[in-house]
Amino acid sequence: MSANLSAIFYLISGVLFILALRGLSSPETSRQGNLFGILGMIIAITVTFLSIGNFSTSFIYVLIILLAGGSIGALIAYKIPMTAMPELVAGFHSLVGLAAVFVAISAFLNPEAFKLGSPGNIKIASLIEMSIGGAIGAITFSGSIIAFLKLRGIMSGSPITFRGQHYINLLLGIAIIVLIFYLCNTQSESFFWRLIEISFLLGLLLIIPIGGADMPVVISMLNSYSGWAAAGIGFTLENSALIITGALVGSSGAILSYIMCKGMNRSFFNVILGGFGGTDQTIYSKGKDKKPVKSGNSEDAAFLMKNASSVIIVPGYGMAVAQAQHALREMVDSLKKNGVKVSYAVHPVAGRMPGHMNVLLAEANVPYDEVFELDQINNDFANCDVAYVIGANDVTNPIAKTDPKSPIYGMPILDVEKSKSVLFVKRSLSPGYAGVDNELFYRDNTLMLFSDAKKMTEEIVKNLN
Amino acid sequence: MEIDPFIFRLSIFILSIFIGYYVVWSVTPSLHTPLMSVTNAISSVIIVGAIIAGLSGDMKSIFNTSNIFGFVAIFLAAINIFGGFLVTQRMLQMYKKKKKNK
């Protein structure tokens, strides 16, 4: 296949990838979009095989490896529970990152195969491109591994901080640039390996200070990095499908990070520098323990909701942990049978990744047109009888509006406080991730339901029927 | 003077960033998780580079270092491609089911 013809096919697959993302503008068109994506991928892979035109033994090896990896991927895709989506995505990011590193290494070791010159005499532009692709890939890999371990709970979600950490990161960043410079000057292999090693280290150090609930930002950021890595490699390979995809994924991740940061009213740098929450929780909660709290049981909750005319459900990470989404749907079904109007309010940063709550609710067969974003539903709380807060905390805390000293001041919150009564399912009065006590707990119209989210919801269902 | 082909690639890159910007803003927030998994799948088109690396060289030397890195990269990217697209499809199916139940 001629180079020009394959370039046109790569362009087509790039366009199909654009259509894949375009499809996600509504659930109706999204499945078609995904098919476009798959088609784009098939075209890109087929064209690559045809343009190399090498169908010898190594082709068989490549095919076997491709199918082996593919079956593992397919297996994971079918087995993975929806609650594990955040760590799955983090894990997948690490694979893209590592693949980018390995492609960069292959290109460096065997530049002839990629038509980039000969070993020791690689074109400077290609050298810069593959260094950038490899370095960002390495950062994506090690960063995603840390994110994966934190999300999976293998590593503590609390931030790990030490003195001078940001200076070390800055130093490593500078070292990467210096190494690329020397690599271009000398073409020396050892500079290339140091570059990859330092990038791995930097990825690690970048993510360890960031706490669990900031993971939505981290995952989006790593998503973006994996895109830039792909684009870097795309420049090296002079492949437009890769360049287009890299740019798409890069900007997609960046926009998601921005949306997540805005959802917390924090700057991107504030999140990335890390160390938020975690440590000073005890100081905040002390001294407030004596305030009176009204607590109730499932019967009270069922009674309140049965007699309400409208109920808004506010799900949060706690719902994901307790896997309470199915029980919740059952509860809503019985409420609807009783003529209660029910809708769901999802905060942008609820859960551990963008759109986390939406997917869980979708899994439990909640129609997507009953699920609303913050802007769409926030005014409705004033007219709603009961707000059922299940597993959310900080995103409902009115202190974000009133106390400029609070770490969450200015964060857009769901106006749960405005509803006639608030049911708060929570295991204890402990503060949320931000380490701030939620004054909603002590309001007269709040009824605390101390229990596991799933257990409580199931009991309410029993009492409703 | 002829324009360096790099400039053309750069143009594609910059314009694609803008396309990405507008396309992603139009993605409905409820589909942000599928967006992440599908972007993950498509960025694995990096497999193209891995295949070139894996298929380089002649029959005698299909297992030199460069090829082996290529093979491993094919394996990793393939996990991502299949896993990413299929899990996206699985999620999107759930958004469909509900529509029917209504």
Coordinates of C-alpha atoms in Angstrom, one line a residue:
Chain A
M1 CA 0.0 0.0 0.0
S2 CA 1.4 3.4 -0.9
A3 CA 2.4 5.8 1.8
N4 CA -0.1 8.4 0.5
L5 CA -3.0 5.9 0.4
S6 CA -2.3 4.7 4.0
A7 CA -2.0 8.4 5.1
I8 CA -5.5 8.9 3.8
F9 CA -6.8 5.9 5.6
Y10 CA -5.2 7.1 8.9
L11 CA -6.9 10.4 8.3
I12 CA -10.2 8.6 8.0
S13 CA -9.7 6.7 11.2
G14 CA -8.8 10.0 12.9
V15 CA -12.1 11.4 11.7
L16 CA -14.0 8.4 12.9
F17 CA -12.4 8.9 16.4
I18 CA -13.8 12.5 16.4
L19 CA -17.2 11.1 15.6
A20 CA -16.8 8.6 18.4
L21 CA -16.5 11.5 20.9
R22 CA -19.2 13.5 19.1
G23 CA -21.6 10.6 19.7
L24 CA -21.3 11.0 23.4
S25 CA -23.2 14.3 23.3
S26 CA -26.4 12.3 24.0
P27 CA -27.0 8.7 25.3
E28 CA -29.1 8.1 22.1
T29 CA -26.1 8.6 19.7
S30 CA -23.4 7.3 22.0
R31 CA -23.5 3.7 21.0
Q32 CA -23.2 4.6 17.3
G33 CA -20.3 6.8 18.3
N34 CA -18.6 3.9 20.0
L35 CA -19.0 1.8 16.8
F36 CA -17.3 4.6 14.8
G37 CA -14.4 4.4 17.2
I38 CA -14.1 0.6 16.8
L39 CA -14.3 1.0 13.0
G40 CA -11.6 3.7 13.2
M41 CA -9.4 1.4 15.2
I42 CA -9.9 -1.5 12.8
I43 CA -9.0 0.7 9.8
A44 CA -5.8 2.0 11.5
I45 CA -4.6 -1.5 12.4
T46 CA -5.4 -3.0 9.0
V47 CA -3.7 -0.2 7.2
T48 CA -0.6 -0.6 9.3
F49 CA -0.4 -4.3 8.5
L50 CA -0.9 -3.6 4.8
S51 CA 1.5 -0.8 4.5
I52 CA 4.3 -2.8 6.2
G53 CA 3.4 -5.7 3.9
N54 CA 5.4 -8.1 6.1
F55 CA 3.3 -11.3 6.4
S56 CA 6.1 -13.6 7.5
T57 CA 6.4 -15.4 10.8
S58 CA 6.6 -12.2 12.8
F59 CA 3.1 -11.3 11.5
I60 CA 1.8 -14.5 13.1
Y61 CA 3.5 -13.6 16.3
V62 CA 2.1 -10.1 16.2
L63 CA -1.4 -11.4 15.5
I64 CA -1.2 -13.9 18.4
I65 CA 0.0 -11.3 20.8
L66 CA -2.7 -8.9 19.7
L67 CA -5.4 -11.5 20.2
A68 CA -4.0 -12.6 23.5
G69 CA -4.0 -9.0 24.8
G70 CA -7.4 -8.5 23.3
S71 CA -8.9 -11.5 25.1
I72 CA -7.5 -10.3 28.4
G73 CA -9.0 -6.9 27.7
A74 CA -12.3 -8.3 26.7
L75 CA -12.4 -10.5 29.8
I76 CA -11.7 -7.5 32.1
A77 CA -14.3 -5.5 30.3
Y78 CA -17.0 -8.1 31.0
K79 CA -16.0 -9.0 34.5
I80 CA -15.4 -5.6 36.0
P81 CA -18.1 -4.4 38.4
M82 CA -19.3 -0.9 37.6
T83 CA -18.2 0.3 41.1
A84 CA -14.6 -0.5 40.1
M85 CA -14.7 1.8 37.0
P86 CA -12.4 4.5 38.4
E87 CA -9.6 2.0 39.1
L88 CA -10.1 0.3 35.8
V89 CA -9.7 3.6 33.9
A90 CA -6.6 4.4 36.0
G91 CA -5.2 0.9 35.2
F92 CA -6.0 1.4 31.5
H93 CA -4.2 4.7 31.5
S94 CA -1.1 3.1 32.9
L95 CA -1.1 0.6 30.0
V96 CA -1.4 3.4 27.3
G97 CA 1.5 5.2 29.1
L98 CA 3.7 2.1 29.2
A99 CA 2.9 1.3 25.6
A100 CA 3.9 4.8 24.6
V101 CA 7.2 4.3 26.5
F102 CA 7.9 1.0 24.8
V103 CA 7.2 2.4 21.3
A104 CA 9.5 5.3 22.0
I105 CA 12.2 2.8 23.1
S106 CA 11.7 0.7 20.0
A107 CA 11.9 3.8 17.8
F108 CA 15.1 4.9 19.6
L109 CA 16.8 1.5 19.3
N110 CA 15.7 0.8 15.8
P111 CA 15.1 4.1 14.0
E112 CA 15.4 2.5 10.6
A113 CA 12.1 0.6 11.0
F114 CA 10.4 4.0 11.5
K115 CA 12.4 5.8 8.8
L116 CA 13.9 8.2 11.3
G117 CA 17.6 7.8 10.5
S118 CA 20.0 5.3 11.9
P119 CA 21.1 4.5 15.5
G120 CA 23.3 7.3 16.7
N121 CA 22.1 9.5 13.9
I122 CA 18.4 10.0 14.5
K123 CA 16.8 13.2 13.2
I124 CA 16.8 15.8 15.9
A125 CA 13.1 16.6 15.5
S126 CA 12.2 12.9 15.8
L127 CA 14.4 12.6 18.8
I128 CA 12.7 15.4 20.6
E129 CA 9.3 14.0 19.7
M130 CA 10.0 10.5 20.9
S131 CA 11.6 11.9 24.1
I132 CA 8.5 13.9 24.9
G133 CA 6.2 11.0 24.0
G134 CA 8.3 8.6 26.1
A135 CA 8.7 10.9 29.0
I136 CA 5.0 11.8 29.2
G137 CA 4.1 8.1 28.7
A138 CA 6.4 7.2 31.6
I139 CA 4.8 9.9 33.9
T140 CA 1.3 8.6 32.9
F141 CA 2.3 5.0 33.6
S142 CA 3.7 5.5 37.1
G143 CA 1.2 8.2 38.1
S144 CA -1.7 5.9 37.0
I145 CA -0.3 3.0 39.0
I146 CA -0.3 5.1 42.1
A147 CA -3.8 6.4 41.3
F148 CA -4.9 2.7 40.7
L149 CA -3.4 1.6 44.1
K150 CA -5.1 4.4 45.9
L151 CA -8.5 3.9 44.3
R152 CA -8.3 0.1 44.8
G153 CA -7.5 0.8 48.5
I154 CA -4.2 -1.1 48.3
M155 CA -2.5 2.1 49.1
S156 CA -4.0 4.6 51.7
G157 CA -6.0 7.3 50.0
S158 CA -4.7 9.9 52.4
P159 CA -2.1 12.3 50.9
I160 CA 1.6 11.4 51.4
T161 CA 3.5 14.6 51.9
F162 CA 7.1 15.4 52.9
R163 CA 9.2 18.6 53.0
G164 CA 10.6 19.9 49.8
Q165 CA 8.5 17.6 47.7
H166 CA 7.5 20.2 45.2
Y167 CA 11.1 21.3 44.8
I168 CA 12.1 17.8 44.0
N169 CA 9.4 17.5 41.4
L170 CA 10.5 20.8 39.9
L171 CA 14.1 19.6 39.9
L172 CA 13.0 16.4 38.1
G173 CA 11.1 18.4 35.6
I174 CA 14.1 20.5 34.8
A175 CA 16.3 17.4 34.7
I176 CA 14.0 15.9 32.0
I177 CA 14.4 19.0 29.8
V178 CA 18.1 19.1 30.3
L179 CA 18.4 15.4 29.4
I180 CA 16.4 15.8 26.2
F181 CA 18.8 18.6 25.3
Y182 CA 21.9 16.5 25.9
L183 CA 20.3 13.5 24.2
C184 CA 19.8 15.6 21.1
N185 CA 23.4 16.8 21.2
T186 CA 25.0 13.4 21.9
Q187 CA 22.5 10.8 20.7
S188 CA 23.8 8.8 23.6
E189 CA 21.7 5.9 24.7
S190 CA 22.4 6.4 28.4
F191 CA 20.8 9.8 28.4
F192 CA 17.7 8.2 26.9
W193 CA 17.4 5.6 29.6
R194 CA 18.0 8.2 32.4
L195 CA 15.2 10.3 30.8
I196 CA 12.8 7.4 31.0
E197 CA 13.8 6.5 34.5
I198 CA 13.4 10.1 35.8
S199 CA 10.0 10.4 34.2
F200 CA 8.8 7.2 35.9
L201 CA 10.0 8.7 39.2
L202 CA 8.3 12.0 38.5
G203 CA 5.0 10.4 37.8
L204 CA 5.2 8.6 41.1
L205 CA 6.0 11.7 43.1
L206 CA 3.4 13.8 41.4
I207 CA 0.5 11.6 42.5
I208 CA 1.4 10.4 46.0
P209 CA 0.5 13.8 47.7
I210 CA -3.0 13.8 46.2
G211 CA -5.8 12.5 48.4
G212 CA -8.6 10.1 47.5
A213 CA -11.4 12.5 46.9
D214 CA -9.2 14.5 44.5
M215 CA -9.0 11.5 42.3
P216 CA -11.5 12.8 39.8
V217 CA -9.0 15.5 38.9
V218 CA -6.1 13.1 38.9
I219 CA -7.8 10.6 36.6
S220 CA -8.8 13.3 34.2
M221 CA -5.3 14.7 34.2
L222 CA -3.7 11.3 33.5
N223 CA -6.2 10.8 30.8
S224 CA -5.0 14.1 29.3
Y225 CA -1.3 13.0 29.7
S226 CA -1.9 9.7 27.9
G227 CA -3.3 11.8 25.0
W228 CA -0.2 14.0 24.8
A229 CA 2.0 11.0 25.0
A230 CA 0.2 9.5 22.0
A231 CA 0.5 12.7 20.1
G232 CA 4.2 12.9 20.8
I233 CA 4.6 9.4 19.4
G234 CA 2.3 10.4 16.5
F235 CA 4.7 13.1 15.5
T236 CA 7.6 10.6 15.6
L237 CA 5.7 8.2 13.4
E238 CA 4.4 10.9 11.2
N239 CA 1.0 9.4 11.7
S240 CA -2.1 11.6 11.5
A241 CA -4.4 9.1 13.2
L242 CA -2.2 9.2 16.3
I243 CA -1.8 13.0 16.2
I244 CA -5.5 13.6 15.9
T245 CA -6.3 11.1 18.6
G246 CA -3.6 12.4 20.9
A247 CA -4.9 16.0 20.6
L248 CA -8.5 14.8 21.1
V249 CA -7.7 12.8 24.2
G250 CA -5.3 15.5 25.5
S251 CA -7.9 18.2 25.3
S252 CA -10.7 15.9 26.6
G253 CA -8.8 15.1 29.8
A254 CA -7.8 18.7 30.3
I255 CA -11.5 19.8 30.0
L256 CA -12.6 17.2 32.5
S257 CA -9.9 18.2 34.9
Y258 CA -11.1 21.8 34.6
I259 CA -14.7 20.8 35.2
M260 CA -13.7 18.8 38.2
C261 CA -11.6 21.7 39.7
K262 CA -14.5 24.1 39.1
G263 CA -16.8 21.6 40.9
M264 CA -14.6 22.1 44.0
N265 CA -13.8 25.7 43.5
R266 CA -10.1 24.9 43.6
S267 CA -7.4 25.8 41.2
F268 CA -5.7 23.0 39.2
F269 CA -2.4 23.8 41.0
N270 CA -4.0 23.6 44.4
V271 CA -5.2 20.1 43.6
I272 CA -1.9 19.0 42.0
L273 CA 0.2 20.3 44.8
G274 CA -1.9 18.0 47.0
G275 CA -2.0 17.5 50.7
F276 CA -5.6 18.5 50.9
G277 CA -7.7 17.1 53.7
G278 CA -6.8 14.1 55.6
T279 CA -4.7 15.3 58.5
D280 CA -6.7 17.9 60.5
Q281 CA -10.0 16.1 60.7
T282 CA -9.9 15.5 64.4
I283 CA -9.3 19.2 65.2
Y284 CA -12.4 20.1 63.3
S285 CA -14.7 17.5 64.7
K286 CA -13.7 18.0 68.3
G287 CA -15.9 20.2 70.5
K288 CA -18.9 19.9 68.2
D289 CA -19.8 16.4 69.4
K290 CA -22.0 17.7 72.1
K291 CA -24.4 19.4 69.8
P292 CA -27.8 17.8 69.6
V293 CA -28.4 15.5 66.7
K294 CA -31.7 14.1 65.7
S295 CA -31.4 10.5 64.6
G296 CA -34.0 8.2 63.3
N297 CA -34.6 4.7 61.9
S298 CA -35.8 3.3 58.7
E299 CA -39.5 3.5 59.8
D300 CA -39.2 7.3 60.4
A301 CA -37.5 7.7 57.0
A302 CA -40.1 5.6 55.2
F303 CA -43.0 7.5 56.8
L304 CA -41.5 10.9 55.9
M305 CA -40.9 9.9 52.3
K306 CA -44.2 8.1 51.8
N307 CA -46.0 11.3 52.8
A308 CA -43.9 13.6 50.7
S309 CA -44.9 14.8 47.3
S310 CA -41.4 15.2 46.0
V311 CA -38.1 13.6 47.0
I312 CA -34.6 14.4 45.7
I313 CA -31.9 11.8 46.1
V314 CA -28.3 13.0 46.6
P315 CA -25.9 10.1 45.9
G316 CA -22.2 10.3 46.7
Y317 CA -19.1 8.1 47.0
G318 CA -20.6 6.3 50.1
M319 CA -23.3 4.9 47.8
A320 CA -20.6 3.4 45.5
V321 CA -18.7 2.0 48.5
A322 CA -21.8 0.4 49.9
Q323 CA -23.0 -0.7 46.4
A324 CA -26.4 0.7 47.4
Q325 CA -27.5 1.8 43.9
H326 CA -29.8 -1.2 43.3
A327 CA -31.4 -0.9 46.7
L328 CA -31.8 2.8 46.1
R329 CA -33.6 2.1 42.8
E330 CA -36.0 -0.3 44.5
M331 CA -36.7 2.4 47.1
V332 CA -37.5 4.9 44.4
D333 CA -39.7 2.4 42.7
S334 CA -41.9 1.9 45.8
L335 CA -41.9 5.7 46.3
K336 CA -43.1 6.2 42.8
K337 CA -45.9 3.6 43.3
N338 CA -47.0 5.8 46.2
G339 CA -47.2 8.8 43.9
V340 CA -44.1 10.5 45.0
K341 CA -42.1 12.5 42.5
V342 CA -38.4 11.5 42.7
S343 CA -35.3 12.9 41.0
Y344 CA -31.6 12.5 41.5
A345 CA -29.1 15.3 42.0
V346 CA -25.5 14.6 41.1
H347 CA -22.7 17.0 42.1
P348 CA -19.9 17.3 39.5
V349 CA -17.3 15.8 41.9
A350 CA -19.5 13.1 43.5
G351 CA -17.6 9.9 43.5
R352 CA -14.1 9.2 42.4
M353 CA -14.2 10.0 38.7
P354 CA -16.2 12.2 36.4
G355 CA -19.7 10.8 35.8
H356 CA -19.1 8.1 38.4
M357 CA -22.6 8.4 40.0
N358 CA -24.3 8.5 36.6
V359 CA -22.9 5.2 35.6
L360 CA -23.8 3.5 38.8
L361 CA -27.4 4.8 38.6
A362 CA -27.5 3.7 35.0
E363 CA -26.4 0.3 36.1
A364 CA -29.3 0.1 38.5
N365 CA -31.6 1.0 35.7
V366 CA -32.4 4.5 36.7
P367 CA -33.6 6.4 33.6
Y368 CA -31.1 9.0 32.7
D369 CA -33.7 11.7 32.4
E370 CA -34.4 11.5 36.1
V371 CA -30.8 12.3 36.9
F372 CA -29.9 16.0 37.1
E373 CA -26.7 18.0 37.3
L374 CA -26.1 20.7 39.9
D375 CA -27.2 23.6 37.8
Q376 CA -30.4 21.9 36.6
I377 CA -31.8 20.9 39.9
N378 CA -30.4 23.2 42.6
N379 CA -33.4 25.5 42.6
D380 CA -35.8 22.5 43.1
F381 CA -34.5 21.8 46.6
A382 CA -36.5 24.7 47.9
N383 CA -39.8 23.1 46.8
C384 CA -38.9 19.5 47.7
D385 CA -40.2 17.8 50.8
V386 CA -37.4 15.3 51.5
A387 CA -33.8 15.2 50.4
Y388 CA -32.3 11.8 50.8
V389 CA -28.5 12.2 51.1
I390 CA -26.9 8.8 50.6
G391 CA -23.1 8.7 50.8
A392 CA -22.5 12.4 50.0
N393 CA -21.2 14.9 52.6
D394 CA -19.0 17.8 51.7
V395 CA -21.0 18.6 48.6
T396 CA -24.0 19.4 50.7
N397 CA -22.2 21.4 53.4
P398 CA -23.7 24.9 53.7
I399 CA -20.5 26.1 55.3
A400 CA -19.1 26.4 51.8
K401 CA -21.3 29.5 51.4
T402 CA -21.0 31.1 54.8
D403 CA -17.5 30.6 56.3
P404 CA -14.7 32.1 54.2
K405 CA -12.1 30.3 56.5
S406 CA -13.4 26.9 55.6
P407 CA -11.3 24.9 53.2
I408 CA -14.3 24.3 51.1
Y409 CA -15.5 27.9 51.0
G410 CA -16.8 28.8 47.6
M411 CA -17.3 25.3 46.4
P412 CA -20.7 25.0 44.6
I413 CA -22.9 22.9 46.8
L414 CA -26.3 21.2 46.4
D415 CA -28.8 23.3 48.4
V416 CA -30.0 20.3 50.4
E417 CA -30.5 22.6 53.4
K418 CA -33.4 24.3 51.6
S419 CA -35.6 21.2 51.4
K420 CA -38.3 20.8 54.1
S421 CA -36.5 17.8 55.7
V422 CA -33.2 16.1 55.1
L423 CA -32.5 12.4 55.6
F424 CA -28.8 11.8 55.9
V425 CA -27.7 8.2 55.6
K426 CA -24.2 8.0 57.2
R427 CA -22.4 5.6 59.4
S428 CA -21.2 8.3 61.9
L429 CA -21.0 12.0 62.4
S430 CA -17.4 12.0 61.1
P431 CA -16.5 14.8 58.7
G432 CA -16.0 14.2 55.0
Y433 CA -12.9 14.3 53.0
A434 CA -12.3 18.0 53.4
G435 CA -12.1 17.4 57.2
V436 CA -14.9 19.9 57.8
D437 CA -17.8 19.2 60.1
N438 CA -21.1 19.4 58.3
E439 CA -23.4 21.7 60.1
L440 CA -26.4 20.2 58.3
F441 CA -26.1 17.3 60.7
Y442 CA -27.3 19.5 63.6
R443 CA -30.2 21.3 61.9
D444 CA -33.7 20.8 63.2
N445 CA -35.0 19.6 59.8
T446 CA -32.3 17.0 59.5
L447 CA -32.8 13.4 60.5
M448 CA -29.6 11.3 60.7
L449 CA -29.9 7.7 59.7
F450 CA -26.9 6.0 61.2
S451 CA -26.3 2.9 59.2
D452 CA -24.6 1.5 56.1
A453 CA -26.1 3.1 53.0
K454 CA -27.2 -0.2 51.5
K455 CA -28.6 -1.7 54.7
M456 CA -30.6 1.4 55.6
T457 CA -32.0 1.7 52.1
E458 CA -33.1 -1.9 52.1
E459 CA -34.8 -1.5 55.4
I460 CA -36.6 1.6 54.2
V461 CA -37.9 -0.5 51.2
K462 CA -39.3 -3.1 53.6
N463 CA -41.0 -0.4 55.5
L464 CA -42.5 1.2 52.4
N465 CA -44.1 -2.0 51.2
Chain B
M1 CA 11.0 27.6 -0.1
E2 CA 9.1 24.4 0.6
I3 CA 7.2 24.0 3.8
D4 CA 8.5 21.3 6.1
P5 CA 6.0 18.5 6.5
F6 CA 6.3 18.9 10.2
I7 CA 4.3 22.1 9.9
F8 CA 1.4 20.2 8.3
R9 CA 1.5 17.7 11.1
L10 CA 1.6 20.6 13.6
S11 CA -1.5 22.1 11.9
I12 CA -3.4 18.9 12.2
F13 CA -2.4 18.7 15.8
I14 CA -3.4 22.3 16.7
L15 CA -6.7 22.0 14.8
S16 CA -7.5 18.7 16.4
I17 CA -7.0 20.3 19.8
F18 CA -9.7 22.8 18.9
I19 CA -12.0 20.1 17.6
G20 CA -11.4 18.1 20.8
Y21 CA -12.2 21.2 22.8
Y22 CA -15.6 21.8 21.2
V23 CA -16.6 18.2 20.9
V24 CA -15.8 17.4 24.5
W25 CA -17.7 20.4 25.8
S26 CA -20.7 19.1 24.1
V27 CA -20.5 15.7 25.8
T28 CA -23.3 15.4 28.4
P29 CA -21.9 15.2 31.9
S30 CA -23.7 12.0 32.6
L31 CA -21.5 10.3 30.0
H32 CA -18.2 11.5 31.4
T33 CA -17.2 8.1 32.5
P34 CA -17.8 6.5 29.1
L35 CA -16.0 9.5 27.6
M36 CA -12.9 8.6 29.7
S37 CA -13.0 4.9 28.8
V38 CA -13.5 5.6 25.1
T39 CA -10.7 8.2 24.9
N40 CA -8.6 5.5 26.6
A41 CA -9.5 3.0 24.0
I42 CA -8.8 5.4 21.0
S43 CA -5.5 6.6 22.4
S44 CA -4.4 3.0 22.2
V45 CA -4.1 3.6 18.4
I46 CA -0.5 3.9 19.5
I47 CA -0.6 0.2 18.7
V48 CA 0.2 1.3 15.2
G49 CA 3.7 2.3 16.3
A50 CA 4.0 -1.0 18.3
I51 CA 3.1 -3.0 15.2
I52 CA 5.7 -1.2 13.1
A53 CA 8.3 -2.0 15.8
G54 CA 7.2 -5.6 16.2
L55 CA 7.3 -6.3 12.4
S56 CA 10.6 -4.6 11.8
G57 CA 13.7 -6.6 10.9
D58 CA 14.0 -9.7 8.9
M59 CA 13.2 -13.3 9.7
K60 CA 16.5 -14.0 11.5
S61 CA 16.2 -11.2 14.0
I62 CA 12.6 -11.0 15.0
F63 CA 13.5 -11.2 18.6
N64 CA 16.0 -8.3 19.0
T65 CA 15.4 -5.8 21.8
S66 CA 13.5 -3.3 19.6
N67 CA 11.0 -6.0 18.4
I68 CA 10.5 -7.3 21.9
F69 CA 9.5 -3.9 23.2
G70 CA 7.2 -3.7 20.2
F71 CA 5.6 -7.0 21.0
V72 CA 5.0 -6.0 24.6
A73 CA 3.6 -2.7 23.5
I74 CA 1.2 -4.5 21.1
F75 CA 0.1 -6.7 24.0
L76 CA -0.6 -3.7 26.3
A77 CA -2.3 -1.6 23.7
A78 CA -4.5 -4.6 22.7
I79 CA -5.7 -5.0 26.2
N80 CA -6.7 -1.4 26.2
I81 CA -8.3 -1.4 22.8
F82 CA -10.6 -4.4 23.5
G83 CA -11.1 -3.6 27.1
G84 CA -11.7 0.1 26.5
F85 CA -14.2 -0.3 23.7
L86 CA -16.1 -3.2 25.2
V87 CA -16.4 -1.6 28.7
T88 CA -17.7 1.6 27.0
Q89 CA -20.2 -0.4 25.0
R90 CA -21.3 -2.2 28.2
M91 CA -21.8 1.1 30.0
L92 CA -23.7 2.6 27.1
Q93 CA -26.0 -0.4 26.9
M94 CA -27.0 0.4 30.4
Y95 CA -28.1 3.8 29.3
K96 CA -30.2 2.2 26.7
K97 CA -32.0 -0.3 28.8
K98 CA -33.5 2.3 31.0
K99 CA -34.9 4.1 28.1
K100 CA -36.9 1.0 27.1
N101 CA -38.2 0.4 30.7
K102 CA -39.8 3.8 30.7

